[in-house]
Short mmCIF file of C-alpha atoms and ligand atoms in Angstrom, two decimals:
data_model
loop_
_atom_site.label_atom_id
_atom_site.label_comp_id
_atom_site.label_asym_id
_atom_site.label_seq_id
_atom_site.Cartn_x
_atom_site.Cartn_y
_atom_site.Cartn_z
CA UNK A 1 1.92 -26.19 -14.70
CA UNK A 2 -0.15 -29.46 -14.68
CA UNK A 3 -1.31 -31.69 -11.66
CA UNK A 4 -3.97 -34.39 -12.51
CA UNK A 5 -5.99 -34.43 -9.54
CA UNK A 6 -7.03 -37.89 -7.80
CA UNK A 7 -9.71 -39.54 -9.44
CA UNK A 8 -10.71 -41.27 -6.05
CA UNK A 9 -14.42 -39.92 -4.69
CA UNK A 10 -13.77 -36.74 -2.51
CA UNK A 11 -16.42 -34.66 -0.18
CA UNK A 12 -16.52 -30.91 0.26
CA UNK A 13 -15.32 -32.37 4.14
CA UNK A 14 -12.20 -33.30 2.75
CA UNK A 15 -11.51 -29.71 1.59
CA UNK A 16 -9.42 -27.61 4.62
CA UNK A 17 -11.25 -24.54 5.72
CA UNK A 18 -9.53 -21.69 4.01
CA UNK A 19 -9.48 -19.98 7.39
CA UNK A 20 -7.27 -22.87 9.13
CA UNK A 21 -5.06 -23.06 6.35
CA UNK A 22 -3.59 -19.52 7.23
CA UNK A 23 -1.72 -18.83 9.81
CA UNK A 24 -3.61 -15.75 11.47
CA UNK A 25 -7.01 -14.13 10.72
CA UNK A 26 -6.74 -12.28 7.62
CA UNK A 27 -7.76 -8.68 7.94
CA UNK A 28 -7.82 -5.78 6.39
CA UNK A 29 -5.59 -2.99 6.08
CA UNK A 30 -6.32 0.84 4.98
CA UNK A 31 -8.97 0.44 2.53
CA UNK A 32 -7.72 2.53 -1.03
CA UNK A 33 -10.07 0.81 -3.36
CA UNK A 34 -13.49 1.09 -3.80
CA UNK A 35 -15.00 -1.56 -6.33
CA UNK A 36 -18.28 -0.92 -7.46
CA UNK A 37 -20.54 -3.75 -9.61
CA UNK A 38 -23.12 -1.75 -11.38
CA UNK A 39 -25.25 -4.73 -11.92
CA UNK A 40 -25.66 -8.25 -13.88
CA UNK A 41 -26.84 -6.66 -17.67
CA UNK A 42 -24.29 -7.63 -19.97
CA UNK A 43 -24.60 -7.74 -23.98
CA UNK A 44 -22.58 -11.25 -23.82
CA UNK A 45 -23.17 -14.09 -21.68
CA UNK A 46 -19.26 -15.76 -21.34
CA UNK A 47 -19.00 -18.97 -20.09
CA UNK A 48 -17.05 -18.81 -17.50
CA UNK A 49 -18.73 -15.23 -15.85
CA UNK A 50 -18.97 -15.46 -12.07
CA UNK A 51 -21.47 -12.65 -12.22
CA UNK A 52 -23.75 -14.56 -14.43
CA UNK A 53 -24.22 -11.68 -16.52
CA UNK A 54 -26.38 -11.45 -19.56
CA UNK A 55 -28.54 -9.25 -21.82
CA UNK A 56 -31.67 -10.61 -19.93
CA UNK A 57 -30.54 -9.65 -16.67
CA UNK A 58 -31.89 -6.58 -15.10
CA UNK A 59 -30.34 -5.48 -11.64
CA UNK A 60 -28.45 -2.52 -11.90
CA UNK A 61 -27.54 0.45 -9.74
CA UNK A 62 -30.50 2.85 -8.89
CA UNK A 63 -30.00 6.85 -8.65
CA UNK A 64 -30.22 6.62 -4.47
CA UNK A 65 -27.29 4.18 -4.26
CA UNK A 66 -25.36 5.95 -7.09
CA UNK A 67 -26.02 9.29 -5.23
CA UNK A 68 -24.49 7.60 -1.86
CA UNK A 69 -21.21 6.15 -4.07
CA UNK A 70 -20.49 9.37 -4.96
CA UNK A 71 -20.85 11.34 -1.47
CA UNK A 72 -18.04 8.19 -0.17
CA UNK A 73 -16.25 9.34 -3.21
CA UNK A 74 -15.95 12.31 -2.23
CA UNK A 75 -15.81 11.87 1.30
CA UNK A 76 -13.60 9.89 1.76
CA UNK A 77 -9.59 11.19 -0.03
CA UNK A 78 -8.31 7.66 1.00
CA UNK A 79 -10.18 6.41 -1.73
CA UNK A 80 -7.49 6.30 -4.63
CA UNK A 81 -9.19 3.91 -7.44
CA UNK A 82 -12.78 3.61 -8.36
CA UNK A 83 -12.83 0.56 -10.57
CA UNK A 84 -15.88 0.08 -11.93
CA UNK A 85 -17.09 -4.10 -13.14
CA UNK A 86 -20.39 -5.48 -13.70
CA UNK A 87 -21.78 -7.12 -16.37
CA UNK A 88 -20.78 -4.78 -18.72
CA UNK A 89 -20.71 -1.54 -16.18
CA UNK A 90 -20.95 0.41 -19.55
CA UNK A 91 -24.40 -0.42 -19.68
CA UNK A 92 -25.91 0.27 -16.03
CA UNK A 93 -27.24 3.00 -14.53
CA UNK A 94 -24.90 5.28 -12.78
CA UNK A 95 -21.62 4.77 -14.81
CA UNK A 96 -21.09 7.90 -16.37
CA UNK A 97 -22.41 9.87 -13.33
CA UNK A 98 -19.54 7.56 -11.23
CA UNK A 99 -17.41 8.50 -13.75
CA UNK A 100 -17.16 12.08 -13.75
CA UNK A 101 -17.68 12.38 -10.07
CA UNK A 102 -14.42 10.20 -9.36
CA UNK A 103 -13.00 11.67 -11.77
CA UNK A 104 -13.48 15.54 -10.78
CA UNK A 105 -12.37 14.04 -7.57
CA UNK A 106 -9.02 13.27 -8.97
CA UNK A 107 -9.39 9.44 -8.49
CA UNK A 108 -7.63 6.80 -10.56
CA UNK A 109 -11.13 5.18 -12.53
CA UNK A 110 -11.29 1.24 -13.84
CA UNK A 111 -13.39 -0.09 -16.17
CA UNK A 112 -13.89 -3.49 -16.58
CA UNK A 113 -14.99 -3.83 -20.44
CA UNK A 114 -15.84 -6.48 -22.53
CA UNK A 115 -14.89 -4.40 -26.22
CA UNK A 116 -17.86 -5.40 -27.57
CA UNK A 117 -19.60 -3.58 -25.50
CA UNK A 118 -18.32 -0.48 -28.09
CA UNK A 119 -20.37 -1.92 -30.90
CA UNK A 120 -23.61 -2.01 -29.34
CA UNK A 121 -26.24 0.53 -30.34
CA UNK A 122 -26.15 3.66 -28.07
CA UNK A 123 -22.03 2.75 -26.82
CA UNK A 124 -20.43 4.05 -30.13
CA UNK A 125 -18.87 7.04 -29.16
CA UNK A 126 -17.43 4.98 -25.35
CA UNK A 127 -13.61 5.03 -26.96
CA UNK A 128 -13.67 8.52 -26.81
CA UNK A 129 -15.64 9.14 -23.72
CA UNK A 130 -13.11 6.61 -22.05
CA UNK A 131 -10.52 8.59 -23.50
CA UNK A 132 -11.39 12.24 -22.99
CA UNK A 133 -11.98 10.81 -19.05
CA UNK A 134 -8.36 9.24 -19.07
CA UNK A 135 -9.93 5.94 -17.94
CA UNK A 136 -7.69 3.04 -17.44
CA UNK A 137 -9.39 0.48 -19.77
CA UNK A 138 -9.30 -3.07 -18.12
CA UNK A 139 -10.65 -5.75 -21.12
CA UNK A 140 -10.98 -9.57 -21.14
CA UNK A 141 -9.50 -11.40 -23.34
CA UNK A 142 -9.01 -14.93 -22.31
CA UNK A 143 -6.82 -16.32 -25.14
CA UNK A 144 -4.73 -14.51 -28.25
CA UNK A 145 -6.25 -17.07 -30.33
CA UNK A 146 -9.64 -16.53 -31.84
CA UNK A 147 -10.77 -20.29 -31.40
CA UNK A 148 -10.29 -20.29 -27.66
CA UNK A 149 -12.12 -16.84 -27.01
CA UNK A 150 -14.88 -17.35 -29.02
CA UNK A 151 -15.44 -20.74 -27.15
CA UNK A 152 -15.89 -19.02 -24.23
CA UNK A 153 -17.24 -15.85 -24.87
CA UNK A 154 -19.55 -16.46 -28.10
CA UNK A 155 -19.08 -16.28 -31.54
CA UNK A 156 -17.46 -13.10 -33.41
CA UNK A 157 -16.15 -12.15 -30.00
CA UNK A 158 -12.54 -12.20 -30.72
CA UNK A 159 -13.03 -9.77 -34.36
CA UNK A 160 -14.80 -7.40 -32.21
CA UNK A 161 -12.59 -7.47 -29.30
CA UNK A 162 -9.16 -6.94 -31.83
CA UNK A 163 -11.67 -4.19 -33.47
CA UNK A 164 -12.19 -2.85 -30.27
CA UNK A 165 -8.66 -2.45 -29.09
CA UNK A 166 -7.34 -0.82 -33.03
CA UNK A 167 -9.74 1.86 -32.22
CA UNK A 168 -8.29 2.51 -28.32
CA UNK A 169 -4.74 2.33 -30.15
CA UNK A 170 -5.90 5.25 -32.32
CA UNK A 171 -6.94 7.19 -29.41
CA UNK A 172 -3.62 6.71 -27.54
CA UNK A 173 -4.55 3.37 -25.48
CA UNK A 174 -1.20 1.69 -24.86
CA UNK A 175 0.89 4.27 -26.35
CA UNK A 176 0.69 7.58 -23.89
CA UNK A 177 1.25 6.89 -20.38
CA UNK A 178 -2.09 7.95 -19.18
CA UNK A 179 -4.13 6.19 -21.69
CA UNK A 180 -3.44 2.52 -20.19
CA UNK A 181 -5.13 -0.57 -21.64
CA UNK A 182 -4.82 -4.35 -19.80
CA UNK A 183 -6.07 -7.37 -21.04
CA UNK A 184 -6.87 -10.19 -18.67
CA UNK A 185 -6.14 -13.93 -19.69
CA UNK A 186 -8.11 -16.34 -17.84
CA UNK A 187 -7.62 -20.15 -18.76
CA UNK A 188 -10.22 -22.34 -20.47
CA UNK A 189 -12.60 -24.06 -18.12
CA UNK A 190 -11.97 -28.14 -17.33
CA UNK A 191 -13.24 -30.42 -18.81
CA UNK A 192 -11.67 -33.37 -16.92
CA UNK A 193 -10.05 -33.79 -13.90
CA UNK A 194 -6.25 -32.84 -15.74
CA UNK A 195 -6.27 -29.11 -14.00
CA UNK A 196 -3.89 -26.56 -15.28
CA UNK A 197 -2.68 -23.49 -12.96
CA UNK A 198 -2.40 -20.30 -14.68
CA UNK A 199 0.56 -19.61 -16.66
CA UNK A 200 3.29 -17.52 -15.82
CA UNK A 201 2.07 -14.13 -16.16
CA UNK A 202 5.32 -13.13 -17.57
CA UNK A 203 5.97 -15.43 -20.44
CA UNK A 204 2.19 -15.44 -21.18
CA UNK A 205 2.29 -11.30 -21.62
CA UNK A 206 5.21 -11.50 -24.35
CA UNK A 207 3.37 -14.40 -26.01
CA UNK A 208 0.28 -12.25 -26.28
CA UNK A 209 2.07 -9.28 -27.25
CA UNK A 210 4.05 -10.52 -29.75
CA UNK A 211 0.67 -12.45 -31.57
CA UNK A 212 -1.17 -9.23 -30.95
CA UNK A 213 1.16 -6.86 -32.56
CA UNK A 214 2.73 -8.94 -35.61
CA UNK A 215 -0.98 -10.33 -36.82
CA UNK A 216 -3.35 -7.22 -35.82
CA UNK A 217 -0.53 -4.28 -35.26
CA UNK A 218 -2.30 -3.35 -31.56
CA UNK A 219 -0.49 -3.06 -28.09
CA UNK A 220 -1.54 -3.27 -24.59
CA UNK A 221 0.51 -2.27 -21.80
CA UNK A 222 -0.05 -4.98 -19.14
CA UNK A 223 -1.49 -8.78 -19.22
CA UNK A 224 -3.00 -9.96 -16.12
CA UNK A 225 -3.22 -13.80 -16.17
CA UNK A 226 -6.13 -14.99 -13.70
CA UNK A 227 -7.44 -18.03 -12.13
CA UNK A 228 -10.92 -19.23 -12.52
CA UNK A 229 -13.07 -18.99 -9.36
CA UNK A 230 -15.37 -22.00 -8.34
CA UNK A 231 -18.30 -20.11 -8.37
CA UNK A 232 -20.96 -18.72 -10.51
CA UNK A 233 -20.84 -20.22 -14.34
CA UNK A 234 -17.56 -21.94 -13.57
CA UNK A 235 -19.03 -23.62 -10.30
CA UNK A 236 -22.20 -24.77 -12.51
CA UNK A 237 -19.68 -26.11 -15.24
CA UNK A 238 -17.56 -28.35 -12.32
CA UNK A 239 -20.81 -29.42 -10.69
CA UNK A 240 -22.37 -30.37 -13.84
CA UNK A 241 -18.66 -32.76 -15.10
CA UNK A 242 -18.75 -33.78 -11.60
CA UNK A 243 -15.14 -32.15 -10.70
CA UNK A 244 -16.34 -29.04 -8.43
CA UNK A 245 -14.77 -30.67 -5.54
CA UNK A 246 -11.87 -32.45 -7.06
CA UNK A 247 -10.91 -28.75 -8.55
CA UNK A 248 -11.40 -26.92 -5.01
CA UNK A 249 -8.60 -29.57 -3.53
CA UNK A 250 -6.61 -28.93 -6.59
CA UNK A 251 -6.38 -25.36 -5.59
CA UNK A 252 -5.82 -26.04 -2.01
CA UNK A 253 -3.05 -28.24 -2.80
CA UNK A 254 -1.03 -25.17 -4.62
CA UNK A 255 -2.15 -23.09 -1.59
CA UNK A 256 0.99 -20.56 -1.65
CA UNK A 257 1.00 -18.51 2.10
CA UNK A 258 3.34 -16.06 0.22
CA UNK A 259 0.18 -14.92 -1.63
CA UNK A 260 -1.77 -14.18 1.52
CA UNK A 261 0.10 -10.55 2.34
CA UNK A 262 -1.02 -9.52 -1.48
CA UNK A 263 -4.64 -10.20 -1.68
CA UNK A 264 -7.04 -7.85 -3.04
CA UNK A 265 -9.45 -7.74 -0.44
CA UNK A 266 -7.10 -6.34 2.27
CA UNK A 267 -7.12 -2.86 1.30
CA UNK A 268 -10.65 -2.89 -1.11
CA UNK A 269 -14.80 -2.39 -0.44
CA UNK A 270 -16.80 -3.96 -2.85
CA UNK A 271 -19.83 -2.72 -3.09
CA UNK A 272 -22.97 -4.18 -4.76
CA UNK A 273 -25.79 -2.65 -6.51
CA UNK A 274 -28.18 -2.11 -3.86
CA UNK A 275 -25.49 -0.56 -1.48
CA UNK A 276 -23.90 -3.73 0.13
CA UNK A 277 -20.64 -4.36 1.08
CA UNK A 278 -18.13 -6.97 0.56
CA UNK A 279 -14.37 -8.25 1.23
CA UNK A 280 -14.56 -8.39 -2.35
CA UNK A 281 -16.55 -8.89 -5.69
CA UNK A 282 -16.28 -12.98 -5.44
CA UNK A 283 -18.06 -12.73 -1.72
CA UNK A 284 -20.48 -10.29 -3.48
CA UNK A 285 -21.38 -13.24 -6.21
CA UNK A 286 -21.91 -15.56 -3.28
CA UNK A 287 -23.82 -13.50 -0.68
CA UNK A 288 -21.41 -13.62 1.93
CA UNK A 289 -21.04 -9.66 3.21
CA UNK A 290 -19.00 -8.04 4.91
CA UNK A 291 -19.70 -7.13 8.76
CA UNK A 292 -19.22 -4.97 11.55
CA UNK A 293 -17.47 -6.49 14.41
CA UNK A 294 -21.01 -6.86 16.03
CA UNK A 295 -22.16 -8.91 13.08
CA UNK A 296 -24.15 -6.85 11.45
CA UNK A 297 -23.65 -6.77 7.34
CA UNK A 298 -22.13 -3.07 6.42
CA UNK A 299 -23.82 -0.91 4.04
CA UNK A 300 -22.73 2.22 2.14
CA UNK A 301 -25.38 4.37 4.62
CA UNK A 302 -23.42 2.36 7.79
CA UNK A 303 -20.09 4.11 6.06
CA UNK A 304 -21.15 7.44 5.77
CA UNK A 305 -22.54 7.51 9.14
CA UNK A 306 -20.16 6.19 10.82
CA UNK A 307 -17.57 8.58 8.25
CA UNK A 308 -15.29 5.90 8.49
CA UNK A 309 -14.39 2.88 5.73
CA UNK A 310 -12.16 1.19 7.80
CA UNK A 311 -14.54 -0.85 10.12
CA UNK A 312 -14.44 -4.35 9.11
CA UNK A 313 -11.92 -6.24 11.18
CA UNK A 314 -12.00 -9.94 10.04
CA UNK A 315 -12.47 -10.32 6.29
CA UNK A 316 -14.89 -13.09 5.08
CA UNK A 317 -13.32 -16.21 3.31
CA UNK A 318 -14.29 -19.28 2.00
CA UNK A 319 -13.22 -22.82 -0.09
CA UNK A 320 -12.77 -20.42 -3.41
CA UNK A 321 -10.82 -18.04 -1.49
CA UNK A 322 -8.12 -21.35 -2.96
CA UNK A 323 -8.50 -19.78 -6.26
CA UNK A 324 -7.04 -16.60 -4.91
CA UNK A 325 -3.79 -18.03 -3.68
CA UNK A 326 -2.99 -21.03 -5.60
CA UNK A 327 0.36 -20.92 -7.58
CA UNK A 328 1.33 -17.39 -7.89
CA UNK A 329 -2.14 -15.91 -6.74
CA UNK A 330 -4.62 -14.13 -8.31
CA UNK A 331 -6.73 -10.72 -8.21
CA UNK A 332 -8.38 -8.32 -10.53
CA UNK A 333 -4.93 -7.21 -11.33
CA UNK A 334 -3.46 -10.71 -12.03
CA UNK A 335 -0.99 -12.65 -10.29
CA UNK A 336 -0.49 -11.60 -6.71
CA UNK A 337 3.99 -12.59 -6.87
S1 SF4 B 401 -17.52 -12.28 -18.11
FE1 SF4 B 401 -17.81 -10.06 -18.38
S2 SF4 B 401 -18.40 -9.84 -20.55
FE2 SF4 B 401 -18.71 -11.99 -20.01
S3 SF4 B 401 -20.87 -12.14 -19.37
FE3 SF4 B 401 -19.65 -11.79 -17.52
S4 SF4 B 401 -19.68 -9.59 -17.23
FE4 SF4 B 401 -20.29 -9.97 -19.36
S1 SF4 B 402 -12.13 -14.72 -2.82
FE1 SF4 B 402 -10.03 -13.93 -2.86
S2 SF4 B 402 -10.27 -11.71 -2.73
FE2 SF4 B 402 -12.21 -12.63 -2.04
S3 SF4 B 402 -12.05 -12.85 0.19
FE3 SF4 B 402 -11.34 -14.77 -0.72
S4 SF4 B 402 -9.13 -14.50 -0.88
FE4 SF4 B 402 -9.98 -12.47 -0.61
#
């Protein structure tokens, strides 16, 4: 789906409040998942990262806040997933630890990996820790053509991301139904003002598939196409071509309401590395916490106190909240219909 956006100067005024475009507050149901972002060290430095991750960055978890994660962990039974994102969360302190606790706890357990990630010195033998901790593998990769990926994700990424996924396949990834692997798909960033909507997540999955298997013999169980967020790397990239604005409207005109019901911050915590929480990990990139009904921002210590998770009423939004419900919508798991 294609829409050239107008040309014609536009101000961040012109862009509807994501608020008034819906039809009630949005707020926030039973909370199930509990996202955690170990911190900004990542061995690769993509593009089109809202975390602007990279090997030079050094926030990461410390051993207090991973010791309060895993008392709400196992405080709290409501908590169903753990899914853990970063930079590479592989590669920050606390991930094993998280890991096992969640685990022993009987929780479902995320990670958001780059592949490459397996290659690094001191990450060799992650295929089979990931395995032997039946960890659903969650893996970026934006294109099934090597040209596209390595564009945005640096060069030799897409050998080592096909190497990465033959070795899950030998372990069981995508074959035995509690070894799952995903990919995610994420489209190439603008370079003018022609802005393309995701693909259908459908279609896009049996393209990749089909590629995948006939030229490198692997298999994945699900894709999950996503749209690119204006913020971090991305936002940079529109400011710097001049189309940051011109791309927000773009979004807001494919607003879809249908989306609203399925977004991922109704029923998630996201929590940062120094024990903040958020609606979800795009607030988290932009400072923009979550709060207690008298205002004040929420904290894992405010949680345990209070031995409650659910006590944020109104969840924060903002222009890139567009991203989220353009078209068919879009999460950490993909499209949202
Ligand atoms: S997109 Fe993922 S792999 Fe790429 S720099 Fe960001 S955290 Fe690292
Ligand atoms: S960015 Fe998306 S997930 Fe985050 S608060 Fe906005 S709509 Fe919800």
């Amino acid at each position: 789906m294609t829409q050239s956006a107008s040309t014609s100067q536009l101000s961040f005024s012109e862009i509807t409040p994501f608020q008034k475009k819906l039809s009630h507050p949005l707020t926030k149901q039973k909370i199930t998942v509990l996202q955690i972002n170990l911190g900004k060290r990542c061995n690769l430095a993509c593009n089109h990262c809202h975390v602007e991750a990279g090997p030079k960055r050094t926030e990461e978890l410390s051993s207090e806040i991973c010791e309060q994660l895993i008392e709400l962990i196992h405080g709290f039974p409501q908590i169903e997933t753990v899914d853990l994102t970063g930079g590479a969360p592989e590669m920050n302190y606390g991930f094993k630890p998280l890991v096992e606790a969640a685990r022993k706890a009987g929780k479902e357990v995320i990670v958001r990996s780059n592949l490459t990630i397996f290659f690094e010195t001191g990450y060799k033998d992650l295929p089979e820790y990931l395995a032997q901790y039946q960890l659903r593998v969650i893996a970026s990769l934006p294109c099934y053509l090597e040209n596209n990926v390595d564009r945005q994700r640096g060069a030799g990424v897409y050998q080592a991301s096909i190497k990465a996924i033959q070795k899950l396949n030998q372990l069981g990834y995508g074959k035995k139904p509690d070894l799952i692997l995903d990919l995610v798909y994420n489209p190439q960033l603008p370079k003018n003002d022609n802005f393309f909507l995701t693909s259908n997540q459908v279609s896009l999955e049996r393209d990749y598939k089909q590629y995948l298997e006939e030229n490198f013999g692997v298999v994945f169980n699900r894709l999950f196409a996503i749209t690119n967020l204006p913020i971090g790397r991305v936002k940079n990239h529109l400011n710097n071509n001049h189309l940051y604005v011109l791309y927000l409207k773009f979004l807001e005109s494919h607003h879809n309401s249908s989306t609203v019901s399925h977004l991922m911050c109704r029923n998630q915590l996201s929590i940062d590395y120094l024990g903040n929480v958020y609606d979800c990990d795009f607030n988290q990139m932009e400072n923009l916490p979550a709060t207690l009904p008298n205002g004040e921002a929420l904290t894992i210590v405010k949680l345990l106190e209070a031995g409650n998770l659910d006590l944020i009423q109104e969840i924060k939004t903002a222009a890139y909240c567009y991203g989220c419900t353009a078209g068919s919508g879009s999460s950490c798991a993909g499209a949202l219909i």
